[in-house]
Coordinates of C-alpha atoms in Angstrom, one line a residue:
Chain W
M174 CA -0.7 -34.0 10.6
K175 CA -0.4 -33.5 14.3
F176 CA 3.3 -34.3 14.1
N177 CA 4.0 -31.8 11.4
R178 CA 4.4 -29.0 13.9
I179 CA 7.2 -30.8 15.6
I180 CA 9.0 -31.3 12.3
L181 CA 8.5 -27.5 11.3
A182 CA 9.5 -26.3 14.8
N183 CA 12.7 -28.4 14.5
L184 CA 13.3 -27.2 11.0
F185 CA 13.3 -23.4 12.0
R186 CA 15.6 -24.3 15.1
K187 CA 18.7 -22.9 13.2
K188 CA 17.3 -20.5 10.5
V189 CA 20.6 -19.6 8.9
R190 CA 21.4 -23.3 8.6
L191 CA 18.0 -24.1 7.1
V192 CA 18.4 -21.4 4.5
L193 CA 21.8 -22.6 3.6
T194 CA 20.8 -26.1 3.2
I195 CA 17.7 -25.2 1.2
G196 CA 20.0 -22.9 -0.9
S197 CA 22.4 -25.7 -1.5
F198 CA 19.5 -28.0 -2.7
A199 CA 18.2 -25.2 -4.9
V200 CA 21.6 -24.4 -6.5
A201 CA 22.3 -28.2 -7.0
L202 CA 18.8 -28.8 -8.6
F203 CA 19.2 -25.7 -10.8
L204 CA 22.6 -27.1 -12.1
F205 CA 21.0 -30.5 -12.5
A206 CA 18.2 -29.1 -14.6
F207 CA 20.6 -26.9 -16.6
L208 CA 23.0 -29.7 -17.3
G209 CA 20.1 -31.9 -18.3
V210 CA 18.9 -29.3 -20.7
V211 CA 22.3 -29.0 -22.2
R212 CA 22.7 -32.7 -22.5
D213 CA 19.3 -33.0 -24.2
A214 CA 20.1 -30.2 -26.5
F215 CA 23.3 -32.0 -27.7
S216 CA 21.8 -35.4 -28.0
R217 CA 18.4 -34.6 -29.5
D218 CA 18.2 -37.5 -31.8
N219 CA 14.6 -37.9 -31.2
L220 CA 14.3 -35.0 -33.6
A221 CA 16.1 -36.8 -36.2
S222 CA 13.8 -38.3 -38.9
A223 CA 14.2 -42.1 -39.2
N224 CA 13.6 -41.8 -43.0
R225 CA 16.3 -39.3 -43.8
L226 CA 19.9 -39.9 -44.8
I227 CA 22.8 -37.4 -44.9
I228 CA 25.6 -37.8 -47.5
I229 CA 28.8 -36.0 -46.8
N230 CA 32.3 -36.1 -48.3
R231 CA 34.1 -39.1 -46.9
T232 CA 37.1 -36.9 -46.0
S233 CA 35.2 -34.3 -43.9
I234 CA 32.0 -32.3 -43.9
I235 CA 34.0 -29.2 -44.9
N236 CA 35.0 -30.9 -48.2
P237 CA 32.3 -30.4 -51.0
L238 CA 30.5 -32.9 -53.1
P239 CA 29.5 -32.4 -56.9
L240 CA 26.0 -31.5 -57.6
S241 CA 26.2 -33.9 -60.4
Y242 CA 25.7 -36.7 -57.9
R243 CA 22.2 -35.8 -57.4
E244 CA 20.7 -37.7 -60.4
R245 CA 22.8 -40.8 -59.5
I246 CA 21.6 -40.8 -56.0
L247 CA 18.0 -40.5 -57.1
R248 CA 18.4 -43.6 -59.2
I249 CA 19.2 -45.8 -56.2
P250 CA 16.2 -47.9 -55.3
G251 CA 14.4 -46.7 -52.2
V252 CA 15.5 -43.0 -52.4
K253 CA 12.3 -40.8 -52.6
S254 CA 13.7 -37.3 -53.0
V255 CA 17.0 -35.5 -52.5
T256 CA 17.9 -32.0 -51.6
H257 CA 21.2 -30.3 -50.9
N258 CA 22.7 -27.6 -48.6
N259 CA 25.8 -25.4 -48.3
W260 CA 27.1 -23.8 -45.1
F261 CA 27.4 -20.1 -45.6
G262 CA 28.9 -19.0 -42.2
G263 CA 28.0 -15.3 -42.3
T264 CA 27.1 -12.7 -39.5
Y265 CA 24.7 -9.9 -39.4
I266 CA 26.4 -6.5 -39.1
E267 CA 28.6 -7.6 -36.2
E268 CA 30.6 -10.8 -35.5
K269 CA 28.6 -11.5 -32.3
N270 CA 25.3 -11.6 -34.5
F271 CA 25.9 -15.2 -35.6
F272 CA 23.3 -17.7 -36.7
P273 CA 23.3 -20.6 -39.0
Q274 CA 22.7 -19.8 -42.7
F275 CA 22.1 -22.5 -45.3
V276 CA 22.0 -22.5 -49.1
I277 CA 19.0 -24.6 -50.0
D278 CA 17.6 -26.3 -53.1
P279 CA 14.1 -24.7 -53.0
E280 CA 12.5 -27.4 -55.3
N281 CA 13.0 -30.2 -52.9
Q282 CA 13.6 -28.6 -49.5
R283 CA 10.0 -29.0 -48.3
Q284 CA 9.6 -32.5 -49.5
V285 CA 12.8 -33.5 -47.6
V286 CA 12.3 -31.4 -44.4
P287 CA 8.5 -31.1 -44.0
E288 CA 8.6 -30.4 -40.2
F289 CA 9.7 -26.8 -41.1
V290 CA 6.6 -25.1 -42.2
V291 CA 6.5 -22.0 -44.3
P292 CA 3.1 -20.4 -45.4
D293 CA 2.4 -21.1 -49.0
D294 CA 2.3 -17.5 -50.1
Q295 CA 5.5 -16.7 -48.4
W296 CA 7.2 -19.8 -50.0
K297 CA 5.8 -18.7 -53.5
A298 CA 7.2 -15.1 -52.9
F299 CA 10.7 -16.8 -52.0
L300 CA 10.6 -18.9 -55.1
R301 CA 10.1 -15.8 -57.3
D302 CA 12.9 -13.7 -55.5
R303 CA 16.4 -14.7 -56.5
E304 CA 17.7 -12.8 -53.5
G305 CA 15.0 -14.1 -51.2
A306 CA 15.4 -15.7 -47.8
I307 CA 13.3 -17.8 -45.3
V308 CA 14.3 -17.2 -41.7
G309 CA 13.5 -19.2 -38.6
A310 CA 11.0 -17.5 -36.2
R311 CA 13.6 -17.3 -33.4
T312 CA 16.1 -15.4 -35.5
M313 CA 13.4 -13.1 -36.7
E314 CA 12.5 -12.4 -33.1
R315 CA 16.2 -12.0 -32.1
F316 CA 16.9 -9.3 -34.5
H317 CA 13.5 -7.8 -34.6
W318 CA 13.3 -8.5 -38.4
K319 CA 10.0 -8.6 -40.3
V320 CA 9.0 -10.0 -43.7
G321 CA 10.2 -7.5 -46.4
D322 CA 13.2 -6.4 -44.7
R323 CA 16.5 -6.3 -46.6
I324 CA 19.3 -7.9 -44.6
P325 CA 23.1 -7.6 -45.1
I326 CA 25.1 -10.7 -44.3
K327 CA 28.8 -10.6 -44.3
T328 CA 31.2 -13.6 -44.6
P329 CA 35.0 -13.9 -44.6
V330 CA 34.9 -16.4 -47.5
W331 CA 32.1 -15.1 -49.7
G332 CA 32.1 -11.3 -49.0
S333 CA 29.1 -9.1 -48.4
W334 CA 25.7 -10.2 -49.4
E335 CA 22.2 -8.8 -49.2
F336 CA 18.9 -10.7 -48.9
N337 CA 15.2 -10.0 -48.8
I338 CA 13.2 -11.7 -46.1
D339 CA 10.2 -13.3 -48.0
G340 CA 9.0 -15.7 -45.2
V341 CA 9.2 -17.2 -41.8
Y342 CA 9.4 -20.9 -41.0
H343 CA 8.2 -22.6 -37.7
G344 CA 9.2 -25.9 -36.4
T345 CA 6.3 -28.3 -35.7
R346 CA 7.9 -30.1 -32.7
P347 CA 9.1 -28.8 -29.5
G348 CA 12.9 -28.3 -29.8
D349 CA 13.0 -27.8 -33.6
D350 CA 15.7 -25.4 -34.7
E351 CA 14.1 -22.1 -35.6
T352 CA 17.2 -20.2 -35.9
Q353 CA 18.2 -21.0 -39.4
F354 CA 18.5 -18.7 -42.5
W355 CA 17.7 -20.3 -45.9
F356 CA 18.5 -18.8 -49.3
Q357 CA 18.5 -20.0 -52.8
W358 CA 21.1 -22.2 -54.5
D359 CA 20.8 -20.2 -57.7
Y360 CA 21.7 -16.9 -56.1
F361 CA 24.7 -18.7 -54.3
E362 CA 25.9 -20.4 -57.5
E363 CA 25.6 -17.2 -59.5
R364 CA 27.9 -15.3 -57.0
V365 CA 30.5 -17.8 -55.9
P366 CA 33.9 -18.0 -57.8
Q367 CA 34.2 -20.4 -60.7
T368 CA 36.2 -22.9 -58.7
S369 CA 33.2 -23.3 -56.2
K370 CA 30.5 -23.6 -58.6
G371 CA 28.6 -26.9 -58.9
Q372 CA 29.7 -28.0 -55.5
I373 CA 27.4 -28.5 -52.6
G374 CA 28.0 -29.1 -48.9
W375 CA 26.0 -32.2 -48.3
Y376 CA 22.9 -34.0 -49.5
V377 CA 19.8 -34.7 -47.4
L378 CA 17.6 -37.5 -48.8
R379 CA 14.3 -39.0 -47.9
I380 CA 13.8 -42.7 -48.3
D381 CA 10.7 -44.6 -48.7
N382 CA 11.3 -47.1 -45.8
P383 CA 13.5 -46.5 -42.7
D384 CA 14.4 -50.2 -42.6
D385 CA 16.0 -49.8 -45.9
A386 CA 18.5 -47.2 -44.5
P387 CA 21.5 -49.4 -44.1
R388 CA 21.1 -50.9 -47.5
I389 CA 20.6 -47.6 -49.2
A390 CA 23.5 -45.9 -47.4
K391 CA 25.8 -48.9 -48.4
A392 CA 24.6 -48.5 -52.1
I393 CA 25.3 -44.9 -52.1
D394 CA 28.8 -45.1 -50.7
T395 CA 29.5 -47.9 -53.1
E396 CA 28.3 -46.0 -56.0
F397 CA 30.8 -43.3 -55.3
A398 CA 33.7 -45.4 -54.0
N399 CA 37.1 -44.8 -55.7
S400 CA 35.9 -41.4 -57.2
P401 CA 37.4 -38.2 -56.4
Y402 CA 34.6 -37.4 -54.1
E403 CA 33.9 -40.5 -52.1
T404 CA 30.8 -40.2 -49.7
K405 CA 29.9 -41.1 -46.3
T406 CA 26.1 -41.8 -45.9
E407 CA 24.6 -41.9 -42.5
T408 CA 21.1 -41.8 -40.9
E409 CA 20.3 -38.2 -39.6
S410 CA 20.6 -39.4 -35.9
T411 CA 24.1 -40.9 -36.5
F412 CA 25.1 -37.7 -38.3
A413 CA 23.9 -35.6 -35.4
A414 CA 25.7 -37.7 -32.8
G415 CA 28.9 -37.4 -34.8
W416 CA 28.5 -33.7 -35.0
V417 CA 28.1 -33.4 -31.3
K418 CA 31.2 -35.6 -30.8
Q419 CA 33.3 -32.8 -32.3
F420 CA 32.8 -31.0 -29.2
G421 CA 34.0 -33.9 -27.0
N422 CA 31.9 -36.4 -25.1
I423 CA 29.5 -33.9 -23.8
K424 CA 27.1 -36.5 -22.4
F425 CA 29.7 -38.1 -20.3
L426 CA 31.0 -34.8 -19.2
I427 CA 27.6 -33.7 -18.1
V428 CA 26.6 -36.9 -16.4
T429 CA 30.0 -36.6 -14.5
I430 CA 29.4 -33.1 -13.4
G431 CA 25.9 -34.0 -12.3
A432 CA 27.0 -37.0 -10.4
V433 CA 29.7 -34.8 -8.6
V434 CA 27.1 -32.1 -7.8
F435 CA 24.7 -34.7 -6.3
F436 CA 27.4 -36.5 -4.4
T437 CA 28.5 -33.1 -2.9
L438 CA 25.0 -32.3 -2.1
L439 CA 24.5 -35.6 -0.4
L440 CA 27.7 -35.0 1.8
V441 CA 26.5 -31.5 2.6
T442 CA 22.9 -32.3 3.6
G443 CA 24.0 -35.7 5.2
N444 CA 26.5 -33.8 7.4
T445 CA 23.8 -31.1 8.1
M446 CA 21.4 -33.6 9.2
A447 CA 23.9 -35.5 11.3
I448 CA 24.9 -32.3 13.1
S449 CA 21.3 -31.4 13.6
V450 CA 20.4 -34.9 15.0
R451 CA 23.6 -34.9 17.3
E452 CA 22.7 -31.5 18.8
R453 CA 19.3 -33.0 19.8
T454 CA 20.3 -36.4 21.1
G455 CA 18.8 -35.5 24.5
E456 CA 15.5 -34.2 23.1
L457 CA 15.2 -37.3 20.9
A458 CA 15.9 -39.5 23.9
V459 CA 13.2 -37.6 25.9
L460 CA 10.7 -38.3 23.1
K461 CA 11.5 -42.0 23.1
A462 CA 11.3 -42.0 26.9
I463 CA 7.7 -40.6 26.9
G464 CA 6.5 -43.1 24.4
F465 CA 7.5 -42.0 20.9
S466 CA 8.5 -45.1 18.9
D467 CA 11.7 -45.6 17.1
R468 CA 9.8 -45.2 13.8
K469 CA 8.3 -42.0 14.8
V470 CA 11.7 -40.6 15.7
L471 CA 13.1 -41.7 12.4
G472 CA 10.1 -40.2 10.8
F473 CA 10.8 -36.8 12.5
V474 CA 14.4 -36.8 11.0
L475 CA 13.3 -38.1 7.6
G476 CA 10.5 -35.5 7.6
E477 CA 12.9 -32.7 8.2
S478 CA 15.4 -33.8 5.5
L479 CA 12.6 -34.4 3.0
V480 CA 11.1 -31.0 3.6
I481 CA 14.4 -29.4 2.9
A482 CA 14.8 -31.4 -0.2
V483 CA 11.3 -30.7 -1.5
V484 CA 11.5 -27.0 -0.8
G485 CA 15.1 -26.6 -2.1
G486 CA 14.4 -28.9 -5.1
L487 CA 11.3 -27.1 -6.1
L488 CA 13.1 -23.7 -5.7
G489 CA 16.0 -24.9 -7.9
L490 CA 13.7 -26.3 -10.5
A491 CA 11.7 -23.2 -10.5
L492 CA 14.7 -21.2 -11.0
A493 CA 15.6 -23.4 -14.0
L494 CA 12.1 -22.8 -15.4
V495 CA 12.6 -19.1 -15.5
A496 CA 16.4 -19.1 -16.4
V497 CA 16.4 -21.7 -19.2
P498 CA 14.2 -19.9 -21.7
L499 CA 16.2 -16.8 -21.0
L500 CA 19.5 -18.6 -21.6
S501 CA 18.1 -20.2 -24.6
H502 CA 17.2 -16.9 -26.0
A503 CA 20.6 -15.5 -25.1
L504 CA 22.4 -18.3 -26.7
S505 CA 20.1 -18.5 -29.7
G506 CA 22.1 -19.7 -32.8
I507 CA 25.2 -20.7 -30.8
V508 CA 23.9 -23.8 -29.1
P509 CA 20.9 -25.9 -30.0
V510 CA 17.4 -24.9 -28.5
L511 CA 17.4 -25.3 -24.7
I512 CA 14.3 -27.1 -23.6
L513 CA 13.5 -27.8 -19.9
S514 CA 11.4 -31.0 -20.4
P515 CA 8.9 -32.5 -17.9
T516 CA 11.3 -35.5 -17.8
I517 CA 14.2 -33.4 -16.5
L518 CA 11.9 -31.7 -14.0
L519 CA 10.5 -35.0 -12.7
T520 CA 14.0 -36.7 -12.7
G521 CA 15.4 -33.7 -10.7
F522 CA 12.6 -33.8 -8.3
V523 CA 13.0 -37.6 -7.7
A524 CA 16.7 -37.1 -7.4
A525 CA 16.2 -34.4 -4.6
L526 CA 13.8 -36.7 -2.8
F527 CA 16.4 -39.5 -3.0
V528 CA 19.2 -37.3 -1.7
G529 CA 16.8 -35.9 1.1
F530 CA 15.9 -39.4 2.0
I531 CA 19.4 -40.7 2.1
S532 CA 20.8 -37.7 4.0
G533 CA 18.0 -38.0 6.6
F534 CA 17.9 -41.8 6.7
L535 CA 21.4 -42.4 8.1
P536 CA 21.3 -39.9 11.0
G537 CA 17.6 -40.9 11.6
L538 CA 18.7 -44.5 11.8
G539 CA 21.3 -43.5 14.4
A540 CA 18.5 -41.7 16.4
M541 CA 16.2 -44.6 16.0
R542 CA 18.9 -47.1 17.3
M543 CA 19.9 -44.8 20.2
R544 CA 19.5 -46.3 23.7
V545 CA 17.5 -43.8 25.7
V546 CA 19.5 -44.4 28.9
N547 CA 22.7 -43.8 27.2
A548 CA 21.5 -40.6 25.6
L549 CA 19.9 -39.3 28.8
R550 CA 23.2 -39.9 30.7
R551 CA 25.0 -37.5 28.3
V552 CA 22.4 -34.6 28.7
Chain J
M84 CA 2.7 -49.8 51.7
V85 CA 6.2 -50.1 50.7
K86 CA 8.2 -53.3 51.4
V87 CA 11.6 -54.6 50.3
D88 CA 11.4 -58.1 51.5
G89 CA 9.6 -59.6 48.6
N90 CA 6.5 -60.3 50.5
G91 CA 4.2 -57.4 49.4
G92 CA 1.5 -59.6 48.0
D93 CA -0.5 -59.2 44.8
S94 CA -2.2 -56.0 45.7
S95 CA 0.9 -53.9 45.1
L96 CA 0.9 -51.5 42.2
I97 CA 4.6 -52.2 41.6
Q98 CA 6.2 -55.5 42.3
V99 CA 9.9 -56.1 41.8
R100 CA 11.3 -59.5 42.3
D101 CA 15.0 -60.7 42.5
L102 CA 16.1 -57.9 40.2
D103 CA 19.7 -58.0 38.9
K104 CA 21.4 -55.6 36.7
T105 CA 24.9 -56.1 35.5
Y106 CA 27.0 -54.0 33.2
R107 CA 30.2 -55.3 31.5
R108 CA 32.8 -52.6 31.3
G109 CA 36.0 -53.8 29.7
G110 CA 36.3 -57.4 30.9
E111 CA 34.9 -56.7 34.2
E112 CA 31.3 -57.3 35.2
I113 CA 29.8 -54.6 37.5
H114 CA 26.8 -55.7 39.5
V115 CA 24.7 -52.6 39.9
L116 CA 21.5 -54.3 41.4
Q117 CA 21.6 -57.5 43.0
G118 CA 18.5 -59.5 44.1
L119 CA 16.4 -56.4 44.7
N120 CA 12.9 -56.7 45.8
L121 CA 10.3 -54.0 46.2
D122 CA 6.6 -53.6 46.6
V123 CA 5.0 -50.2 46.2
S124 CA 1.2 -49.6 46.6
K125 CA -0.9 -47.1 44.7
G126 CA -0.5 -43.5 46.1
E127 CA 2.8 -44.0 47.7
F128 CA 5.6 -41.5 47.5
V129 CA 9.0 -43.2 47.7
A130 CA 12.4 -41.6 47.7
F131 CA 15.6 -43.5 46.8
M132 CA 18.7 -42.3 48.2
G133 CA 22.3 -43.4 48.1
P134 CA 25.7 -42.5 47.0
S135 CA 26.7 -42.1 43.4
G136 CA 27.0 -45.4 41.6
S137 CA 24.6 -47.2 44.0
G138 CA 22.2 -47.9 41.3
K139 CA 19.4 -45.3 41.9
T140 CA 19.1 -44.1 38.4
T141 CA 19.5 -47.7 37.0
L142 CA 16.6 -48.8 39.3
L143 CA 14.4 -45.9 38.1
N144 CA 15.4 -46.7 34.4
L145 CA 14.3 -50.3 34.9
L146 CA 11.1 -49.3 36.7
G147 CA 10.3 -46.9 33.7
G148 CA 11.0 -49.5 31.0
L149 CA 14.0 -47.6 29.7
D150 CA 16.3 -50.4 30.4
V151 CA 16.0 -54.2 30.8
P152 CA 17.1 -56.1 33.8
T153 CA 19.8 -58.9 33.7
R154 CA 17.5 -61.1 35.8
G155 CA 14.3 -60.8 37.8
S156 CA 11.0 -59.3 37.1
I157 CA 9.1 -56.1 37.3
T158 CA 5.2 -56.0 37.3
V159 CA 3.3 -52.8 37.2
A160 CA -0.5 -52.9 37.6
G161 CA -0.5 -56.5 36.5
D162 CA 1.7 -56.1 33.3
E163 CA 5.1 -57.7 33.6
I164 CA 7.3 -55.4 31.7
T165 CA 10.7 -57.3 31.8
H166 CA 9.8 -59.5 28.8
M167 CA 8.1 -56.9 26.6
S168 CA 9.6 -56.2 23.2
A169 CA 11.1 -52.7 22.7
G170 CA 8.1 -51.6 20.8
K171 CA 5.6 -52.8 23.4
L172 CA 7.7 -51.3 26.1
T173 CA 7.5 -47.9 24.3
E174 CA 3.7 -48.2 24.2
W175 CA 3.7 -49.2 27.8
R176 CA 5.8 -46.2 28.9
A177 CA 3.4 -43.9 27.0
R178 CA 0.4 -45.2 28.9
H179 CA 2.0 -45.9 32.4
V180 CA 4.9 -43.7 33.1
G181 CA 5.3 -39.9 33.7
F182 CA 9.1 -38.8 33.5
I183 CA 10.4 -35.9 35.5
F184 CA 14.2 -35.3 34.8
Q185 CA 16.7 -33.3 36.6
M186 CA 17.6 -31.2 33.5
Y187 CA 13.9 -30.6 32.5
N188 CA 14.6 -31.9 29.0
L189 CA 11.9 -29.8 27.4
I190 CA 12.0 -29.3 23.6
P191 CA 13.2 -25.8 23.2
V192 CA 11.5 -25.0 19.9
L193 CA 8.1 -25.9 21.3
T194 CA 6.1 -23.7 23.6
A195 CA 5.1 -24.9 27.1
F196 CA 1.7 -25.9 25.8
Q197 CA 3.3 -27.9 22.9
N198 CA 5.7 -29.6 25.3
V199 CA 3.0 -30.7 27.7
E200 CA 0.9 -31.8 24.6
L201 CA 3.6 -34.1 23.5
P202 CA 2.5 -37.4 25.2
L203 CA -1.2 -36.8 24.0
L204 CA -0.1 -36.7 20.3
L205 CA 0.4 -40.4 20.8
T206 CA -3.3 -40.9 21.8
K207 CA -6.5 -40.7 19.8
L208 CA -7.7 -37.6 21.5
S209 CA -9.1 -34.8 19.4
K210 CA -7.4 -31.4 19.2
A211 CA -10.1 -29.9 21.5
E212 CA -9.7 -32.8 24.0
R213 CA -5.9 -32.4 24.0
R214 CA -6.3 -28.7 24.6
A215 CA -8.4 -29.3 27.6
H216 CA -6.0 -31.9 29.0
V217 CA -3.0 -29.7 28.5
E218 CA -4.8 -26.6 30.2
T219 CA -5.8 -28.8 33.1
A220 CA -2.2 -30.0 33.6
L221 CA -0.8 -26.5 33.4
S222 CA -3.3 -25.2 35.7
I223 CA -2.4 -27.9 38.3
V224 CA 1.3 -26.7 38.0
G225 CA 0.1 -23.1 38.1
L226 CA 1.5 -22.1 34.6
T227 CA -1.7 -21.3 32.7
D228 CA -0.5 -17.9 32.0
R229 CA 2.9 -19.1 30.7
M230 CA 1.5 -21.7 28.1
Q231 CA 2.6 -19.7 25.1
H232 CA 6.2 -19.2 26.4
F233 CA 9.1 -21.1 25.0
P234 CA 11.4 -22.8 27.7
R235 CA 14.1 -20.1 27.4
Q236 CA 11.5 -17.6 28.5
L237 CA 10.8 -19.5 31.7
S238 CA 12.8 -19.7 34.9
G239 CA 14.3 -23.1 36.0
G240 CA 11.4 -23.7 38.4
Q241 CA 8.9 -22.9 35.9
E242 CA 10.6 -25.2 33.3
Q243 CA 10.4 -28.1 35.8
R244 CA 6.8 -27.3 36.5
V245 CA 6.2 -27.7 32.8
T246 CA 8.0 -31.0 32.9
I247 CA 5.7 -32.1 35.7
A248 CA 2.7 -31.0 33.6
R249 CA 4.1 -33.0 30.7
A250 CA 4.4 -36.0 33.1
I251 CA 1.0 -36.0 34.4
V252 CA -1.0 -34.8 31.3
S253 CA -1.8 -38.3 30.1
D254 CA -2.7 -39.4 33.6
P255 CA 0.0 -42.2 33.9
T256 CA 0.0 -45.0 36.4
F257 CA 3.0 -43.6 38.3
L258 CA 5.6 -40.8 38.1
L259 CA 9.4 -41.3 38.1
C260 CA 11.4 -38.4 39.2
D261 CA 15.3 -38.4 38.8
E262 CA 16.7 -35.6 40.8
P263 CA 13.8 -33.3 40.2
T264 CA 15.2 -30.5 42.2
G265 CA 19.0 -31.1 41.4
D266 CA 19.2 -28.1 39.1
L267 CA 17.1 -25.7 41.2
D268 CA 17.7 -23.2 43.9
R269 CA 16.1 -24.0 47.3
K270 CA 13.1 -21.7 46.9
S271 CA 12.3 -23.3 43.5
A272 CA 13.1 -26.8 44.8
D273 CA 10.5 -26.2 47.6
E274 CA 7.9 -25.0 45.2
V275 CA 8.5 -28.1 43.0
M276 CA 8.4 -30.6 45.9
G277 CA 5.3 -28.9 47.1
L278 CA 3.8 -29.6 43.8
I279 CA 4.8 -33.2 43.7
Q280 CA 3.5 -33.7 47.2
E281 CA 0.3 -32.2 46.1
L282 CA 0.0 -34.7 43.2
V283 CA 0.3 -37.4 45.7
S284 CA -2.0 -36.1 48.3
E285 CA -4.7 -34.5 46.2
H286 CA -4.4 -36.4 43.0
H287 CA -3.4 -39.7 44.4
K288 CA -0.4 -40.2 42.2
T289 CA 2.2 -42.8 42.9
V290 CA 5.7 -41.2 42.8
L291 CA 9.0 -42.7 42.9
M292 CA 11.9 -40.3 43.2
V293 CA 15.7 -40.4 43.2
T294 CA 17.5 -37.6 45.2
H295 CA 20.7 -36.9 46.8
D296 CA 19.0 -34.2 49.0
P297 CA 17.9 -35.4 52.5
L298 CA 15.5 -32.3 52.8
V299 CA 13.8 -33.3 49.5
A300 CA 13.7 -36.9 50.7
L301 CA 11.8 -35.7 53.7
R302 CA 8.8 -35.0 51.5
A303 CA 8.4 -38.7 50.5
H304 CA 6.3 -41.0 52.5
T305 CA 9.1 -43.6 52.5
T306 CA 12.9 -43.3 51.9
L307 CA 14.7 -46.3 50.6
H308 CA 18.5 -46.5 50.8
L309 CA 20.4 -48.1 48.0
D310 CA 24.0 -49.0 48.5
K311 CA 26.1 -51.2 46.1
G312 CA 22.9 -52.5 44.4
L313 CA 21.0 -53.5 47.5
L314 CA 18.1 -51.9 49.1
V315 CA 19.4 -52.2 52.7
E316 CA 16.6 -50.8 54.7
A317 CA 13.1 -49.0 54.6
G318 CA 11.5 -46.8 56.9
S319 CA 9.5 -43.6 57.2
S320 CA 11.8 -40.8 56.2
P321 CA 11.4 -38.4 59.2
Q322 CA 12.8 -40.9 61.6
A323 CA 15.4 -42.1 59.2
V324 CA 16.8 -38.6 58.7
S325 CA 16.6 -37.7 62.4
A326 CA 18.6 -40.8 63.0
G327 CA 21.5 -39.2 61.0
G328 CA 21.0 -40.6 57.6
V329 CA 18.6 -42.3 55.4
A330 CA 16.6 -45.3 56.1

């Protein structure tokens, strides 16, 4: 404790440099946290259920599958329930008001996707209302909608539609997507042109045992092999990973940017600490002359760099804590939900400490090994 | 008593025997000190004089445990320091040596009080005890009213007096002064030398000082002349200076 005053006094020796160094830590840690959040958002396979499979058209997800496959899929041993979805691709009033809309099969939706919870009375109202919709809580909040509102949705493919909001769904886990808009298959089927009737976008099925997933996937794809609509069946996590891959190797990109940010930070702070130590060679030599051990001198230098790292790191992470929810809200429906997890915060803090330690250790080692007589001769 | 013939006996505070210091520069060996002997009793004030490169500062560094000799031994208050490890030597310096440098070498971001307190941070004294010691040291050098000033707010003479307070605050066995007045005007130099003399006469400190200035050397009890690594003569300074040089 009695040495803290020396560390603090040295830190405030050059106030502008201190502020800039802390600032560089804060910016780097903010970027680190933000990149981590984006990476998590695009690789959130922990939200994928182990006992869910996705069946898409073997050619591409934009190619449809026949609704008639449903009964054949249900006959495959191990399949518990099946539901199906279509992508609608509309916007609310203006192009910028985009959010994901899905056509759902109301009979089976809740069995297959139980993590999205809708109050029973609202669900019953939805089932009774052919033009009804269930909307995620975040989208409701985004457009200030309330249950009972009638919402116009426009799409370039299917034209203008109107829906009644009958209920709101909430996710049961952090990170669950609460931006979706669901409406009924019957309403969709009724309004689409004859050529699109009876065609769904993809099936989602629930299986009894996750260990059977490879066998069931193979059985389904074999069942529809050599047909006009061949299938590709994957676990939900594989499907999600494949979806993200469409945007490029985001994980690699983010890890690379993060590494570059930290390496740059290491160079900046290391150089700053080296300059700071070089400026005080004489003073450190005097401390050693009057009895301060090599370890204590190293401790002073390390103490300074660690204080900078901790203060800058906490500032950056605090900034991220404020900014990430705001960004997540602003980008609602465009990117997956952004969550700043305790793991990212802890990793960022540890990384800041590591950079602080390394950037202080090398100049500190130099100060520790410095010969007093040589240093005093230069004063 | 100050002797340079190696026959000082065991009662000396500082005993130097057959001290050699050789530097290697390029392929050449430079013998800075050669077979140097010295005995200094407690309470003595010794000045070392000599031309540049004669080995004055090297001797001071060796006596202060900042450097190690090539050969020979240095014993201070019964402790032979020449074979101590670097760590032990650092601890020994903290307990036994007070340094006064030409350029003051105060820490600019610490106040006079905090600079003087530095050596005490290495002790187990409580905060209150440290404060009492620092105030005493600053009152000895006459700077009680400047204890919260930073070095940049002090004159050169005052800075050097803070350095002296830092050197004496832990009550070391002896003081080593390297050109203590080298960066001061005559008036400030006189004040500083008066203070060092007072430390010797009233507080019974042992002081070893390097200086180029014969007038400063006059203040010491004894002046020793170093030339090419050898202590060539010893004598009481007034006579030596009046004889047209140093002893």
